[in-house]
mmCIF file of C-alpha atoms and ligand atoms in Angstrom:
data_model
loop_
_atom_site.group_PDB
_atom_site.id
_atom_site.type_symbol
_atom_site.label_atom_id
_atom_site.label_comp_id
_atom_site.label_asym_id
_atom_site.label_seq_id
_atom_site.Cartn_x
_atom_site.Cartn_y
_atom_site.Cartn_z
ATOM 1 C CA MET A 1 -66.395 -136.445 19.689
ATOM 2 C CA THR A 2 -67.866 -138.927 17.455
ATOM 3 C CA ARG A 3 -65.806 -140.392 14.756
ATOM 4 C CA VAL A 4 -67.489 -141.101 11.554
ATOM 5 C CA ALA A 5 -67.152 -142.369 8.047
ATOM 6 C CA VAL A 6 -68.865 -140.658 4.961
ATOM 7 C CA LEU A 7 -68.425 -143.009 1.853
ATOM 8 C CA GLY A 8 -68.949 -141.035 -1.294
ATOM 9 C CA ALA A 9 -67.488 -137.511 -2.225
ATOM 10 C CA GLY A 10 -69.952 -136.733 -4.528
ATOM 11 C CA SER A 11 -72.158 -133.677 -4.067
ATOM 12 C CA TRP A 12 -74.180 -135.036 -1.237
ATOM 13 C CA GLY A 13 -71.296 -136.764 0.457
ATOM 14 C CA THR A 14 -69.181 -134.156 0.484
ATOM 15 C CA THR A 15 -71.857 -131.488 1.533
ATOM 16 C CA PHE A 16 -72.858 -134.309 4.456
ATOM 17 C CA ALA A 17 -69.534 -134.358 6.016
ATOM 18 C CA LYS A 18 -68.830 -130.803 6.093
ATOM 19 C CA VAL A 19 -72.579 -130.897 7.958
ATOM 20 C CA LEU A 20 -71.193 -133.595 10.540
ATOM 21 C CA ALA A 21 -67.775 -131.646 11.023
ATOM 22 C CA ASP A 22 -69.721 -128.037 11.502
ATOM 23 C CA GLY A 23 -71.281 -130.205 14.032
ATOM 24 C CA GLY A 24 -68.337 -131.470 16.025
ATOM 25 C CA ALA A 25 -67.926 -134.419 14.787
ATOM 26 C CA ASP A 26 -64.720 -136.477 13.665
ATOM 27 C CA VAL A 27 -65.625 -137.218 10.014
ATOM 28 C CA THR A 28 -63.306 -138.920 7.580
ATOM 29 C CA LEU A 29 -64.236 -139.014 3.655
ATOM 30 C CA TRP A 30 -64.231 -141.874 1.504
ATOM 31 C CA ALA A 31 -63.093 -140.596 -2.256
ATOM 32 C CA ARG A 32 -62.763 -143.311 -4.789
ATOM 33 C CA ARG A 33 -59.929 -141.117 -6.454
ATOM 34 C CA GLN A 34 -56.595 -140.476 -4.467
ATOM 35 C CA GLU A 35 -56.156 -137.172 -6.285
ATOM 36 C CA LEU A 36 -59.696 -135.998 -5.058
ATOM 37 C CA ALA A 37 -59.063 -137.377 -1.345
ATOM 38 C CA GLU A 38 -56.107 -135.080 -1.303
ATOM 39 C CA GLN A 39 -57.596 -132.070 -2.930
ATOM 40 C CA ILE A 40 -60.011 -132.122 0.318
ATOM 41 C CA THR A 41 -57.330 -133.007 2.722
ATOM 42 C CA ARG A 42 -55.066 -130.495 1.695
ATOM 43 C CA SER A 43 -56.863 -127.338 0.195
ATOM 44 C CA ARG A 44 -60.059 -127.870 1.626
ATOM 45 C CA ARG A 45 -62.119 -128.194 -1.605
ATOM 46 C CA ASN A 46 -63.935 -130.557 -3.737
ATOM 47 C CA SER A 47 -64.136 -128.109 -7.021
ATOM 48 C CA ASP A 48 -65.792 -130.757 -9.119
ATOM 49 C CA TYR A 49 -68.834 -130.849 -6.997
ATOM 50 C CA LEU A 50 -68.764 -128.020 -4.354
ATOM 51 C CA PRO A 51 -67.221 -124.977 -6.405
ATOM 52 C CA GLY A 52 -66.031 -122.104 -3.858
ATOM 53 C CA ILE A 53 -66.744 -124.264 -0.761
ATOM 54 C CA THR A 54 -64.278 -124.219 1.791
ATOM 55 C CA LEU A 55 -64.473 -127.641 3.743
ATOM 56 C CA PRO A 56 -63.809 -127.256 7.805
ATOM 57 C CA ALA A 57 -60.042 -128.182 9.389
ATOM 58 C CA ASN A 58 -61.572 -131.417 11.117
ATOM 59 C CA LEU A 59 -62.675 -133.048 7.798
ATOM 60 C CA SER A 60 -60.375 -135.248 6.020
ATOM 61 C CA ALA A 61 -60.513 -137.494 3.023
ATOM 62 C CA ASP A 62 -58.700 -140.964 1.981
ATOM 63 C CA SER A 63 -59.175 -143.251 -0.539
ATOM 64 C CA ASP A 64 -58.140 -145.967 1.589
ATOM 65 C CA VAL A 65 -61.629 -147.310 3.007
ATOM 66 C CA ALA A 66 -60.063 -149.600 5.565
ATOM 67 C CA ALA A 67 -58.735 -146.402 7.003
ATOM 68 C CA VAL A 68 -61.771 -144.393 6.770
ATOM 69 C CA LEU A 69 -63.574 -147.180 8.340
ATOM 70 C CA ASP A 70 -61.485 -147.862 11.262
ATOM 71 C CA GLY A 71 -62.603 -147.269 14.941
ATOM 72 C CA VAL A 72 -65.712 -145.593 13.624
ATOM 73 C CA GLU A 73 -69.320 -144.794 15.408
ATOM 74 C CA GLN A 74 -71.178 -144.342 12.639
ATOM 75 C CA VAL A 75 -70.967 -144.867 8.853
ATOM 76 C CA PHE A 76 -72.950 -142.848 6.611
ATOM 77 C CA VAL A 77 -73.039 -143.991 2.939
ATOM 78 C CA SER A 78 -73.677 -141.648 -0.373
ATOM 79 C CA VAL A 79 -73.107 -143.369 -3.334
ATOM 80 C CA PRO A 80 -75.399 -143.351 -6.474
ATOM 81 C CA SER A 81 -78.265 -146.186 -5.535
ATOM 82 C CA GLN A 82 -77.540 -148.577 -8.335
ATOM 83 C CA THR A 83 -73.863 -148.975 -7.205
ATOM 84 C CA LEU A 84 -74.886 -149.313 -3.305
ATOM 85 C CA ARG A 85 -75.149 -153.033 -3.073
ATOM 86 C CA GLU A 86 -71.163 -153.595 -5.004
ATOM 87 C CA ASN A 87 -69.879 -150.769 -2.992
ATOM 88 C CA LEU A 88 -71.227 -152.645 0.270
ATOM 89 C CA ALA A 89 -69.853 -156.094 -0.669
ATOM 90 C CA ALA A 90 -66.310 -154.345 -1.153
ATOM 91 C CA ILE A 91 -66.410 -153.132 2.401
ATOM 92 C CA ARG A 92 -68.713 -155.892 4.769
ATOM 93 C CA HIS A 93 -65.648 -156.818 6.619
ATOM 94 C CA LEU A 94 -64.183 -153.504 7.182
ATOM 95 C CA ILE A 95 -67.494 -152.246 8.895
ATOM 96 C CA PRO A 96 -66.627 -151.798 12.776
ATOM 97 C CA ASP A 97 -69.204 -154.147 14.628
ATOM 98 C CA ASP A 98 -72.016 -151.878 16.649
ATOM 99 C CA SER A 99 -71.706 -149.336 14.425
ATOM 100 C CA ARG A 100 -74.597 -147.787 12.815
ATOM 101 C CA VAL A 101 -74.979 -147.459 9.625
ATOM 102 C CA VAL A 102 -76.959 -144.422 7.754
ATOM 103 C CA SER A 103 -78.001 -144.384 4.063
ATOM 104 C CA LEU A 104 -78.485 -140.628 2.542
ATOM 105 C CA MET A 105 -79.567 -142.176 -0.555
ATOM 106 C CA LYS A 106 -82.843 -141.478 -2.285
ATOM 107 C CA GLY A 107 -83.113 -144.380 -5.011
ATOM 108 C CA VAL A 108 -84.883 -147.986 -4.997
ATOM 109 C CA GLU A 109 -82.763 -150.508 -6.598
ATOM 110 C CA LYS A 110 -83.494 -151.663 -10.117
ATOM 111 C CA GLY A 111 -84.440 -155.781 -10.759
ATOM 112 C CA THR A 112 -84.966 -156.227 -6.867
ATOM 113 C CA ARG A 113 -86.844 -152.877 -5.853
ATOM 114 C CA PHE A 114 -85.507 -153.023 -2.438
ATOM 115 C CA ARG A 115 -85.195 -149.960 -0.655
ATOM 116 C CA MET A 116 -81.523 -148.318 0.206
ATOM 117 C CA SER A 117 -81.755 -149.252 3.667
ATOM 118 C CA GLU A 118 -82.926 -152.913 2.972
ATOM 119 C CA VAL A 119 -79.955 -153.002 0.570
ATOM 120 C CA ILE A 120 -77.740 -152.435 3.327
ATOM 121 C CA GLU A 121 -79.321 -154.639 6.355
ATOM 122 C CA GLN A 122 -79.122 -157.575 3.283
ATOM 123 C CA GLU A 123 -75.510 -156.842 2.117
ATOM 124 C CA LEU A 124 -74.145 -155.939 5.516
ATOM 125 C CA HIS A 125 -76.148 -158.712 7.287
ATOM 126 C CA ILE A 126 -76.990 -156.103 9.881
ATOM 127 C CA ASP A 127 -79.976 -155.531 12.660
ATOM 128 C CA PRO A 128 -82.138 -153.516 11.021
ATOM 129 C CA ALA A 129 -81.714 -151.446 14.436
ATOM 130 C CA ARG A 130 -78.293 -150.433 13.628
ATOM 131 C CA VAL A 131 -79.742 -148.655 10.365
ATOM 132 C CA ALA A 132 -81.131 -145.176 9.569
ATOM 133 C CA VAL A 133 -81.940 -142.988 6.607
ATOM 134 C CA VAL A 134 -81.402 -139.400 6.060
ATOM 135 C CA SER A 135 -84.020 -137.510 3.569
ATOM 136 C CA GLY A 136 -85.659 -134.073 3.535
ATOM 137 C CA PRO A 137 -85.567 -130.877 1.502
ATOM 138 C CA ASN A 138 -81.737 -131.184 1.214
ATOM 139 C CA LEU A 139 -80.462 -129.377 -1.650
ATOM 140 C CA ALA A 140 -76.392 -129.946 -1.675
ATOM 141 C CA MET A 141 -75.194 -126.606 -2.600
ATOM 142 C CA GLU A 142 -77.743 -124.897 -0.386
ATOM 143 C CA ILE A 143 -76.817 -126.776 3.071
ATOM 144 C CA ALA A 144 -72.582 -126.279 1.951
ATOM 145 C CA LYS A 145 -73.302 -122.783 1.649
ATOM 146 C CA GLU A 146 -75.209 -123.076 5.448
ATOM 147 C CA GLN A 147 -78.580 -121.803 4.429
ATOM 148 C CA PRO A 148 -80.476 -122.938 7.493
ATOM 149 C CA THR A 149 -82.461 -126.433 6.470
ATOM 150 C CA ALA A 150 -84.137 -129.216 8.222
ATOM 151 C CA SER A 151 -83.855 -132.714 7.690
ATOM 152 C CA VAL A 152 -85.199 -136.078 8.881
ATOM 153 C CA VAL A 153 -83.163 -139.109 10.613
ATOM 154 C CA SER A 154 -85.328 -141.898 10.613
ATOM 155 C CA SER A 155 -84.674 -145.543 12.094
ATOM 156 C CA THR A 156 -86.925 -148.174 13.613
ATOM 157 C CA ASP A 157 -84.783 -148.007 16.427
ATOM 158 C CA PRO A 158 -85.236 -144.579 18.421
ATOM 159 C CA ASP A 159 -82.141 -144.736 20.192
ATOM 160 C CA THR A 160 -80.243 -145.129 16.861
ATOM 161 C CA ALA A 161 -82.327 -142.164 15.385
ATOM 162 C CA ALA A 162 -81.501 -140.122 18.333
ATOM 163 C CA ALA A 163 -77.589 -140.691 17.914
ATOM 164 C CA VAL A 164 -77.427 -139.982 14.324
ATOM 165 C CA ALA A 165 -79.850 -136.676 14.284
ATOM 166 C CA VAL A 166 -76.893 -135.465 17.359
ATOM 167 C CA VAL A 167 -74.322 -135.861 15.167
ATOM 168 C CA ALA A 168 -76.275 -134.256 12.016
ATOM 169 C CA THR A 169 -77.499 -131.488 13.322
ATOM 170 C CA ASN A 170 -75.429 -128.351 13.751
ATOM 171 C CA PRO A 171 -75.918 -124.530 13.704
ATOM 172 C CA TYR A 172 -77.443 -124.547 9.967
ATOM 173 C CA LEU A 173 -78.968 -128.032 9.795
ATOM 174 C CA ARG A 174 -81.564 -129.415 12.505
ATOM 175 C CA SER A 175 -82.216 -133.148 12.137
ATOM 176 C CA PHE A 176 -85.931 -134.262 13.176
ATOM 177 C CA VAL A 177 -86.444 -138.021 13.974
ATOM 178 C CA ASN A 178 -89.182 -139.885 13.383
ATOM 179 C CA ASN A 179 -89.165 -144.525 13.012
ATOM 180 C CA ASP A 180 -90.988 -144.489 10.061
ATOM 181 C CA VAL A 181 -88.127 -145.649 7.605
ATOM 182 C CA ILE A 182 -90.567 -146.834 5.072
ATOM 183 C CA GLY A 183 -92.224 -143.425 4.584
ATOM 184 C CA THR A 184 -89.270 -141.661 4.927
ATOM 185 C CA GLU A 185 -86.778 -143.222 1.995
ATOM 186 C CA PHE A 186 -90.534 -143.730 -0.352
ATOM 187 C CA GLY A 187 -90.673 -139.855 0.078
ATOM 188 C CA GLY A 188 -87.362 -139.270 -0.897
ATOM 189 C CA VAL A 189 -87.406 -141.508 -4.043
ATOM 190 C CA LEU A 190 -91.056 -140.295 -5.352
ATOM 191 C CA LYS A 191 -90.270 -136.571 -4.966
ATOM 192 C CA ASN A 192 -87.399 -137.292 -7.788
ATOM 193 C CA LEU A 193 -89.830 -138.630 -10.311
ATOM 194 C CA ILE A 194 -92.466 -135.787 -9.764
ATOM 195 C CA ALA A 195 -89.293 -133.436 -9.937
ATOM 196 C CA VAL A 196 -88.489 -135.211 -13.380
ATOM 197 C CA ALA A 197 -92.235 -134.338 -14.472
ATOM 198 C CA ILE A 198 -92.104 -130.872 -13.488
ATOM 199 C CA GLY A 199 -88.739 -130.162 -15.234
ATOM 200 C CA ILE A 200 -90.292 -132.011 -18.249
ATOM 201 C CA VAL A 201 -93.513 -128.988 -18.442
ATOM 202 C CA ASP A 202 -90.767 -127.039 -17.488
ATOM 203 C CA GLY A 203 -88.601 -127.321 -20.864
ATOM 204 C CA VAL A 204 -91.667 -127.782 -22.721
ATOM 205 C CA GLY A 205 -92.652 -123.950 -21.388
ATOM 206 C CA TYR A 206 -95.855 -124.795 -19.258
ATOM 207 C CA GLY A 207 -96.279 -122.380 -16.316
ATOM 208 C CA GLU A 208 -97.215 -122.186 -12.554
ATOM 209 C CA ASN A 209 -100.628 -123.697 -12.875
ATOM 210 C CA THR A 210 -99.419 -126.823 -14.809
ATOM 211 C CA LYS A 211 -96.434 -127.206 -12.080
ATOM 212 C CA ALA A 212 -98.743 -126.669 -8.994
ATOM 213 C CA SER A 213 -101.260 -129.492 -10.605
ATOM 214 C CA ILE A 214 -98.462 -131.802 -11.188
ATOM 215 C CA ILE A 215 -96.765 -131.038 -7.392
ATOM 216 C CA THR A 216 -99.958 -131.186 -5.766
ATOM 217 C CA ARG A 217 -101.091 -134.449 -7.775
ATOM 218 C CA GLY A 218 -97.867 -135.754 -7.405
ATOM 219 C CA LEU A 219 -97.918 -135.564 -3.344
ATOM 220 C CA VAL A 220 -101.478 -138.181 -3.709
ATOM 221 C CA GLU A 221 -99.266 -140.569 -5.906
ATOM 222 C CA MET A 222 -96.475 -140.574 -3.600
ATOM 223 C CA THR A 223 -99.106 -140.886 -0.244
ATOM 224 C CA ASP A 224 -101.189 -143.376 -2.110
ATOM 225 C CA PHE A 225 -98.083 -145.344 -2.999
ATOM 226 C CA ALA A 226 -95.966 -145.394 0.188
ATOM 227 C CA VAL A 227 -98.824 -146.280 2.439
ATOM 228 C CA ALA A 228 -99.815 -149.056 0.052
ATOM 229 C CA TYR A 229 -96.253 -150.221 1.167
ATOM 230 C CA GLY A 230 -96.829 -149.519 5.071
ATOM 231 C CA ALA A 231 -96.172 -145.537 5.631
ATOM 232 C CA ARG A 232 -97.926 -143.570 7.551
ATOM 233 C CA PRO A 233 -99.547 -140.678 5.461
ATOM 234 C CA GLU A 234 -98.220 -138.132 7.646
ATOM 235 C CA THR A 235 -94.787 -138.645 6.879
ATOM 236 C CA LEU A 236 -95.433 -137.727 3.134
ATOM 237 C CA SER A 237 -96.840 -134.391 4.546
ATOM 238 C CA GLY A 238 -93.644 -133.606 6.049
ATOM 239 C CA LEU A 239 -89.754 -132.468 5.637
ATOM 240 C CA ALA A 240 -89.274 -136.004 3.852
ATOM 241 C CA GLY A 241 -92.463 -135.794 2.061
ATOM 242 C CA LEU A 242 -93.853 -132.410 0.628
ATOM 243 C CA GLY A 243 -91.205 -130.792 1.964
ATOM 244 C CA ASP A 244 -88.836 -132.514 -0.200
ATOM 245 C CA LEU A 245 -91.053 -132.185 -2.836
ATOM 246 C CA ILE A 246 -90.967 -128.474 -2.690
ATOM 247 C CA ALA A 247 -87.394 -127.909 -2.746
ATOM 248 C CA THR A 248 -86.644 -130.571 -5.762
ATOM 249 C CA CYS A 249 -89.777 -129.509 -7.619
ATOM 250 C CA GLU A 250 -88.739 -125.422 -7.365
ATOM 251 C CA SER A 251 -84.896 -125.613 -7.744
ATOM 252 C CA SER A 252 -82.684 -125.498 -10.877
ATOM 253 C CA LEU A 253 -80.056 -126.540 -8.595
ATOM 254 C CA SER A 254 -82.066 -130.285 -8.888
ATOM 255 C CA ARG A 255 -80.280 -132.634 -11.025
ATOM 256 C CA ASN A 256 -83.928 -134.677 -11.298
ATOM 257 C CA ASN A 257 -85.507 -131.141 -12.343
ATOM 258 C CA THR A 258 -82.713 -130.572 -14.407
ATOM 259 C CA ALA A 259 -82.873 -133.911 -16.337
ATOM 260 C CA GLY A 260 -86.708 -133.517 -17.097
ATOM 261 C CA ARG A 261 -85.991 -129.914 -18.256
ATOM 262 C CA LEU A 262 -83.387 -130.953 -20.876
ATOM 263 C CA LEU A 263 -86.395 -134.101 -21.951
ATOM 264 C CA GLY A 264 -88.820 -131.214 -22.105
ATOM 265 C CA GLN A 265 -86.511 -129.517 -24.161
ATOM 266 C CA GLY A 266 -86.373 -132.156 -26.890
ATOM 267 C CA TYR A 267 -83.475 -134.364 -25.835
ATOM 268 C CA SER A 268 -83.805 -137.938 -25.581
ATOM 269 C CA PHE A 269 -83.129 -140.059 -22.684
ATOM 270 C CA SER A 270 -79.468 -140.798 -23.652
ATOM 271 C CA ALA A 271 -78.317 -137.574 -24.631
ATOM 272 C CA VAL A 272 -79.499 -136.655 -21.226
ATOM 273 C CA VAL A 273 -77.654 -139.290 -19.413
ATOM 274 C CA ARG A 274 -74.800 -137.939 -21.246
ATOM 275 C CA GLN A 275 -75.352 -134.322 -20.010
ATOM 276 C CA MET A 276 -75.726 -135.187 -16.441
ATOM 277 C CA ASN A 277 -72.280 -135.799 -15.033
ATOM 278 C CA GLN A 278 -74.147 -136.100 -11.344
ATOM 279 C CA THR A 279 -76.254 -138.732 -9.957
ATOM 280 C CA ALA A 280 -80.080 -137.801 -11.430
ATOM 281 C CA GLU A 281 -81.789 -141.176 -9.205
ATOM 282 C CA GLY A 282 -84.845 -140.710 -10.478
ATOM 283 C CA LEU A 283 -83.974 -141.818 -14.280
ATOM 284 C CA ALA A 284 -82.893 -145.256 -12.480
ATOM 285 C CA SER A 285 -86.234 -145.391 -10.177
ATOM 286 C CA VAL A 286 -88.982 -145.049 -12.251
ATOM 287 C CA ALA A 287 -89.271 -148.507 -13.592
ATOM 288 C CA PRO A 288 -88.736 -150.103 -10.047
ATOM 289 C CA VAL A 289 -91.394 -148.012 -8.593
ATOM 290 C CA LEU A 290 -93.950 -148.973 -11.494
ATOM 291 C CA GLU A 291 -93.575 -152.458 -10.814
ATOM 292 C CA LEU A 292 -94.071 -152.048 -7.114
ATOM 293 C CA ALA A 293 -96.945 -149.546 -7.783
ATOM 294 C CA ALA A 294 -98.622 -152.133 -9.925
ATOM 295 C CA ALA A 295 -97.995 -155.246 -7.785
ATOM 296 C CA LYS A 296 -99.721 -153.396 -4.979
ATOM 297 C CA GLY A 297 -102.784 -151.744 -7.513
ATOM 298 C CA VAL A 298 -101.723 -148.334 -7.157
ATOM 299 C CA ASP A 299 -102.166 -145.781 -10.189
ATOM 300 C CA MET A 300 -99.302 -143.042 -10.392
ATOM 301 C CA PRO A 301 -100.445 -141.340 -14.084
ATOM 302 C CA ILE A 302 -97.942 -139.055 -13.249
ATOM 303 C CA VAL A 303 -95.063 -141.265 -12.943
ATOM 304 C CA SER A 304 -96.196 -143.480 -15.903
ATOM 305 C CA GLN A 305 -96.303 -140.757 -18.062
ATOM 306 C CA VAL A 306 -92.645 -139.875 -17.047
ATOM 307 C CA ALA A 307 -91.461 -143.195 -17.917
ATOM 308 C CA GLU A 308 -93.261 -142.444 -21.361
ATOM 309 C CA VAL A 309 -91.226 -140.070 -21.963
ATOM 310 C CA LEU A 310 -88.274 -141.297 -21.037
ATOM 311 C CA ALA A 311 -89.268 -144.181 -23.449
ATOM 312 C CA GLY A 312 -89.901 -141.761 -26.428
ATOM 313 C CA THR A 313 -93.368 -143.138 -26.726
ATOM 314 C CA LEU A 314 -95.000 -139.892 -24.850
ATOM 315 C CA ALA A 315 -94.404 -135.977 -26.505
ATOM 316 C CA PRO A 316 -93.034 -134.004 -23.380
ATOM 317 C CA ARG A 317 -96.094 -131.788 -24.136
ATOM 318 C CA ASP A 318 -98.382 -134.255 -23.788
ATOM 319 C CA ILE A 319 -97.847 -135.171 -20.146
ATOM 320 C CA ALA A 320 -99.381 -132.250 -18.470
ATOM 321 C CA PRO A 321 -103.071 -133.294 -19.605
ATOM 322 C CA HIS A 322 -102.822 -136.654 -18.274
ATOM 323 C CA LEU A 323 -103.227 -135.875 -14.756
ATOM 324 C CA THR A 324 -105.337 -138.603 -13.814
ATOM 325 C CA THR A 325 -105.633 -141.839 -15.586
ATOM 326 C CA ASP A 326 -107.707 -141.810 -18.741
ATOM 327 C CA THR A 327 -111.264 -142.078 -18.197
ATOM 328 C CA ASP A 328 -114.246 -139.589 -19.469
ATOM 329 C CA GLU A 329 -115.409 -140.245 -16.023
ATOM 330 C CA PRO A 330 -114.990 -137.325 -13.350
ATOM 331 C CA GLN A 331 -112.734 -138.334 -10.554
ATOM 332 C CA GLY A 332 -112.604 -137.404 -6.631
ATOM 333 C CA GLU A 333 -109.762 -135.147 -5.924
HETATM 334 N N1 NAD B 401 -76.937 -134.191 -3.883
HETATM 335 C C1 NAD B 401 -77.824 -133.690 -3.329
HETATM 336 O O1 NAD B 401 -78.089 -132.421 -3.334
HETATM 337 C C2 NAD B 401 -78.245 -134.589 -2.956
HETATM 338 C C3 NAD B 401 -78.857 -134.365 -1.250
HETATM 339 C C4 NAD B 401 -80.028 -135.250 -0.961
HETATM 340 C C5 NAD B 401 -79.627 -136.666 -0.940
HETATM 341 N N2 NAD B 401 -78.761 -137.116 -2.432
HETATM 342 C C6 NAD B 401 -78.597 -138.733 -2.644
HETATM 343 O O2 NAD B 401 -77.456 -138.481 -2.300
HETATM 344 C C7 NAD B 401 -76.916 -139.821 -2.946
HETATM 345 C C8 NAD B 401 -75.651 -139.615 -3.593
HETATM 346 O O3 NAD B 401 -75.779 -138.315 -4.576
HETATM 347 P P1 NAD B 401 -74.679 -137.320 -5.110
HETATM 348 O O4 NAD B 401 -75.060 -136.300 -5.125
HETATM 349 O O5 NAD B 401 -73.768 -137.112 -3.845
HETATM 350 O O6 NAD B 401 -74.114 -137.913 -6.196
HETATM 351 P P2 NAD B 401 -73.009 -137.739 -7.002
HETATM 352 O O7 NAD B 401 -72.924 -137.773 -8.321
HETATM 353 O O8 NAD B 401 -72.748 -136.131 -6.634
HETATM 354 O O9 NAD B 401 -71.686 -138.455 -6.320
HETATM 355 C C9 NAD B 401 -71.836 -139.771 -6.103
HETATM 356 C C10 NAD B 401 -70.619 -140.251 -5.235
HETATM 357 O O10 NAD B 401 -70.758 -141.829 -5.520
HETATM 358 C C11 NAD B 401 -69.318 -142.746 -5.966
HETATM 359 N N3 NAD B 401 -69.232 -143.631 -6.478
HETATM 360 C C12 NAD B 401 -69.081 -144.423 -5.716
HETATM 361 N N4 NAD B 401 -69.496 -145.901 -6.539
HETATM 362 C C13 NAD B 401 -69.290 -145.312 -7.502
HETATM 363 C C14 NAD B 401 -70.068 -146.239 -8.390
HETATM 364 N N5 NAD B 401 -69.825 -147.531 -8.352
HETATM 365 N N6 NAD B 401 -69.788 -145.368 -9.800
HETATM 366 C C15 NAD B 401 -70.364 -144.358 -9.476
HETATM 367 N N7 NAD B 401 -70.127 -143.367 -8.526
HETATM 368 C C16 NAD B 401 -69.669 -144.159 -7.542
HETATM 369 C C17 NAD B 401 -68.594 -141.168 -7.235
HETATM 370 O O11 NAD B 401 -67.119 -140.929 -7.160
HETATM 371 C C18 NAD B 401 -69.104 -139.813 -6.130
HETATM 372 O O12 NAD B 401 -68.410 -139.711 -5.391
HETATM 373 C C19 NAD B 401 -78.038 -140.227 -4.124
HETATM 374 O O13 NAD B 401 -78.906 -141.142 -3.897
HETATM 375 C C20 NAD B 401 -79.066 -138.840 -4.166
HETATM 376 O O14 NAD B 401 -80.413 -138.627 -4.219
HETATM 377 C C21 NAD B 401 -77.843 -136.174 -2.952
HETATM 378 O O1 G3P B 402 -80.264 -133.121 -6.910
HETATM 379 P P1 G3P B 402 -81.609 -133.804 -7.009
HETATM 380 O O2 G3P B 402 -83.073 -134.017 -8.149
HETATM 381 O O3 G3P B 402 -80.955 -135.527 -6.514
HETATM 382 O O4 G3P B 402 -82.313 -133.536 -5.576
HETATM 383 C C1 G3P B 402 -81.460 -133.488 -4.296
HETATM 384 C C2 G3P B 402 -82.213 -133.655 -3.155
HETATM 385 O O5 G3P B 402 -82.464 -134.919 -3.142
HETATM 386 C C3 G3P B 402 -82.857 -132.473 -2.922
HETATM 387 O O6 G3P B 402 -83.514 -132.869 -1.236
#
């Protein structure tokens, strides 16, 4: 039985711990708060994040991160992206030699503009061959309810991808593998930004034509951006790109979509942040993504307008007419 740790007992960390336990792994989940760790271990519940879900018996939780990491073969990390570096710095000395480290996160670090796998490699000083990322159309609550879902495990090392995918597969979740870490990670980051745009136009009251236009043109932006950074275009057409874009843009479970809807309904950025009690990664990733786009000369009209709505310089109702850069000349699709 593979012994694994999951760091972060929010909605995705807890759900993924259940996925791994239901796949037969011996799983310990690190929760920052001791009372939450006790609730998970004793009552098999994480009522704040996954109300109504009963967690499996082979999943326990602990607030002592040293105990959680002791002797594990794989470490899955699911904390807010902007806190990853500080979390890793505190536990670097506890990561077992030769263990594999897996990012479950979908964000880019502000300031450095690094992907989560890059932050892991730097902060833990480990070979990229030991690092993997998981992404795909993976709304936590649906998976916690054991609805059939597919995901992607990506690593530059095929053995790492395969070893993680075996552990992260169970009767309701199937993990595929690829070696395009850049495309897989950026797919998860960029779909959040398009989902914020979808939420905004939904909040304004626009209908399906507007949303389909944004999803379709959004996929073009995602692909142009990711390919400029070395991704394979087919990755963006796969589960970690189009798949996740559909799930996140269609679901009211999505925090990014929800944050956008509140903006579209007229709430200010600060009011939206106050109302969100879970992580909406897209809000923090807009700035570093646009900086990265500018560095490669990639045009991202939809993401740019999300940034303007967040800044309060563009009215939500005006986001949809600007599906390309402003020019009177017709542009190729
Ligand atoms: N929820 C989903 O459906 C889902 C699915 C796929 C990927 N993800 C990704 O997983 C990552 C985590 O998301 P989540 O949904 O679990 O978020 P969440 O807000 O539900 O939980 C975040 C967890 O991180 C912990 N944490 C550790 N250090 C922290 C710190 N310094 N500040 C704040 N919280 C800290 C919190 O206590 C909490 O348990 C994000 O990158 C998200 O994009 C989420
Ligand atoms: O709730 P969101 O918007 O963070 O989306 C969750 C997952 O990333 C969907 O795959």
